[in-house]
Coordinates of C-alpha atoms in Angstrom, one line a residue:
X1 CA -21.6 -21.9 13.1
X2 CA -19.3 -20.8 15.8
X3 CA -21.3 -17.7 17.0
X4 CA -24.4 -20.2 17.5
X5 CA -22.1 -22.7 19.3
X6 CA -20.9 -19.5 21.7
X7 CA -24.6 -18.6 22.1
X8 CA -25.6 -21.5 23.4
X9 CA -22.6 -21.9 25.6
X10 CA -23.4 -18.0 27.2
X11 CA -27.6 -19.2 27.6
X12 CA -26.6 -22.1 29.3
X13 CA -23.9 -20.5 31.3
X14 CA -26.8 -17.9 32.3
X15 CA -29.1 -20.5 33.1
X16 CA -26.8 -22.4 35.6
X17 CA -26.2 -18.6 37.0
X18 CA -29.9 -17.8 37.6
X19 CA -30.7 -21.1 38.9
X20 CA -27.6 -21.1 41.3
X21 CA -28.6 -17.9 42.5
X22 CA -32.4 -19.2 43.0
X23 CA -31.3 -22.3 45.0
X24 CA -29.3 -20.1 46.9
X25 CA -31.8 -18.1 47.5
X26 CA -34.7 -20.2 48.4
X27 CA -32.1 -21.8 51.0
X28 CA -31.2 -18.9 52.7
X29 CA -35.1 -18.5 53.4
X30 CA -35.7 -22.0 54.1
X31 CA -33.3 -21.7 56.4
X32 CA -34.4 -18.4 58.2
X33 CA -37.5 -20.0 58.3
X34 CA -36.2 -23.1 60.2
X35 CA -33.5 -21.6 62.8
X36 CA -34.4 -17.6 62.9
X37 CA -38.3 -18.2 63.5
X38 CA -38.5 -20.2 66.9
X39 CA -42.0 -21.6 65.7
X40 CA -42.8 -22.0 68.9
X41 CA -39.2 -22.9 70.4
X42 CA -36.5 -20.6 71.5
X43 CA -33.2 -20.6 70.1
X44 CA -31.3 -21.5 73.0
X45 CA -33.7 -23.9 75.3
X46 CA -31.4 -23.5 78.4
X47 CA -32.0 -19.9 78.7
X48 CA -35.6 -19.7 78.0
X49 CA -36.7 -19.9 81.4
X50 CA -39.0 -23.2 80.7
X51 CA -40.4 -22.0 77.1
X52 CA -40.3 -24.1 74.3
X53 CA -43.2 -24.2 73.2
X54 CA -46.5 -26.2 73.9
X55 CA -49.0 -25.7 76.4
X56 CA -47.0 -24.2 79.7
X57 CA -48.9 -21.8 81.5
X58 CA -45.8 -20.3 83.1
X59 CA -45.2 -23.4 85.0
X60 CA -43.2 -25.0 82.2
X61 CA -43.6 -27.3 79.6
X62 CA -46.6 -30.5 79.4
X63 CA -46.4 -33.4 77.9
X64 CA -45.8 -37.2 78.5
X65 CA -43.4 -39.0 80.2
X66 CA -42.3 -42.8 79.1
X67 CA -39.2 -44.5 79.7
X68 CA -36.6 -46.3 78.1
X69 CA -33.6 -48.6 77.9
X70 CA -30.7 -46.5 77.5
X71 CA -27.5 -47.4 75.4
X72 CA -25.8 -45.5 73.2
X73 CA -27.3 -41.9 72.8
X74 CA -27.8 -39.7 70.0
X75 CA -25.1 -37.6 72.0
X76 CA -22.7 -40.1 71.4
X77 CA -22.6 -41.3 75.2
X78 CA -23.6 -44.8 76.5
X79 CA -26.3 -44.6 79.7
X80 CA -27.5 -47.2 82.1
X81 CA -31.2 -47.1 83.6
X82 CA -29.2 -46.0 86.4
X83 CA -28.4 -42.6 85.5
X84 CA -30.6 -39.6 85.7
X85 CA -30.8 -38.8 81.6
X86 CA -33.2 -38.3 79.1
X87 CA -34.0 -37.9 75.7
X88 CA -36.2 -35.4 74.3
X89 CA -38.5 -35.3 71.2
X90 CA -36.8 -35.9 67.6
X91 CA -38.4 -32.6 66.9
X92 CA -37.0 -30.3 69.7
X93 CA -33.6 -32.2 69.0
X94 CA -33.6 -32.0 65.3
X95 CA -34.9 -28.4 65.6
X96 CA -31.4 -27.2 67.6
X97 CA -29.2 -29.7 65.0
X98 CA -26.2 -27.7 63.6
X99 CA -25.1 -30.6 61.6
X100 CA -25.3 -33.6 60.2
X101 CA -23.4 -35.2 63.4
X102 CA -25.8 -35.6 66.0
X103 CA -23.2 -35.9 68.7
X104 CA -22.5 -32.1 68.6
X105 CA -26.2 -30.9 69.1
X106 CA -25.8 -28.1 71.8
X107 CA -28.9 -30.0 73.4
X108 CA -26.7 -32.6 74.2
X109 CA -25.6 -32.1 78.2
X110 CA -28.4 -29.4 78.7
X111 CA -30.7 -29.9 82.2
X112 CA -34.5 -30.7 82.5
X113 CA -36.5 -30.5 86.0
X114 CA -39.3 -32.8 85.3
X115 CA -42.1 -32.6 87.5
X116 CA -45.2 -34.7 88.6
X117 CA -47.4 -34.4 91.3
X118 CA -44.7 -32.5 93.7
X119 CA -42.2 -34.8 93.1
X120 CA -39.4 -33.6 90.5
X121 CA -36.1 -34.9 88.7
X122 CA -33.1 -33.2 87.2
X123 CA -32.1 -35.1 84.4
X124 CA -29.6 -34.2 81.2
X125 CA -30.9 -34.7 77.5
X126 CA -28.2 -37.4 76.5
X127 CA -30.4 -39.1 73.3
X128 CA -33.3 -38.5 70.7
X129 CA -36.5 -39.8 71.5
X130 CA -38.1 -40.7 67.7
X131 CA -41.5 -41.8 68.8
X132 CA -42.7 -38.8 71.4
X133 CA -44.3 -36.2 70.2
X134 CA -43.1 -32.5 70.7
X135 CA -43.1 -31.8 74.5
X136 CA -42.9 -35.4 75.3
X137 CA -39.5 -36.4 77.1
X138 CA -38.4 -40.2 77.7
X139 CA -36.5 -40.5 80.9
X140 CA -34.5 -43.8 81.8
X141 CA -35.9 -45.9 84.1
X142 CA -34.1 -44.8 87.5
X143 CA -35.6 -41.4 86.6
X144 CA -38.8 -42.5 85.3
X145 CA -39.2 -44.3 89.1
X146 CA -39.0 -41.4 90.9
X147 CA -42.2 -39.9 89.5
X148 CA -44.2 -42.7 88.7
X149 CA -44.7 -46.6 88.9
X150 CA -42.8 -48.3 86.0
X151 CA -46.9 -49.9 85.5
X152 CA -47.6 -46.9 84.4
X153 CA -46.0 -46.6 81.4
X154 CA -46.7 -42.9 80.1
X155 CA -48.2 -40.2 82.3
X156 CA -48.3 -36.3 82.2
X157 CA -45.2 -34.6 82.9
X158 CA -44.6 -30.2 83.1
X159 CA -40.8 -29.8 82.7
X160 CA -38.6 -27.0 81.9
X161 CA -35.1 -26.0 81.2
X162 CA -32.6 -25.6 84.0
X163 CA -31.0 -22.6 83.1

């Protein structure tokens, strides 16, 4: 009986070795997948000129602008309406995450010049905006006011980087 008990003991030690090595191997790719191929966003936003992804034209990003009562961030920072900040789309920001901790997302502190009808706004990404939609940005209020009437509520926006 011992050889059968050593057996099983070396089949099952096998199979934990294959299927480790599986996992670990369809993680590596998911992972390529997620942070090596861009899909449409480039792996370091501040230097990418005003492409990351969406419909830009050269002229930088479009999408919609809403605002929002700020607080605490997903950067870890409390905001007032006062201040020039923003949050950006819970898919650009989870897209750059380098950890479960979203306080240390290197989006956190970067620039955006939004623009609307001449009129433009330098504001820094300071939180995580779960309900806009991938080149949407939500700016606080005091930012929001400089490119369009608070009755407005959400309007088209081109933005880009600061580099």
């Amino acid at each position: 009986m011992a050889p059968v008990g050593r057996k099983c003991i070396t089949i099952t030690i096998g199979t934990i070795v294959i299927f480790g090595v599986a996992l670990g191997t369809g993680l590596g790719f998911g992972l390529r997948n997620q942070h090596g191929s861009s899909g449409g966003l480039n792996n370091n936003p501040s230097q990418s000129g005003g492409q990351s992804g969406g419909q830009s034209g050269g002229q930088g990003i479009v999408g919609d602008l809403t605002y929002y009562a700020p607080g605490l961030g997903a950067c870890g920072r409390y905001n007032t309406e006062n201040e020039n900040i923003c949050a950006i789309s819970h898919i650009t920001y989870d897209k750059y995450a380098n950890g479960p901790n979203p306080n240390t997302n290197p989006l956190c502190g970067k620039q955006i010049r939004a623009t609307r009808n001449g009129n433009s706004v330098v504001v820094t990404v300071v939180d995580r905006c779960e309900g806009c939609k991938a080149n949407d940005i939500d700016l606080s209020p005091a930012a929001f006011n400089q490119l369009a009437e608070a009755a407005e509520g959400r309007v088209p926006v081109t933005w880009s980087w600061m580099t």
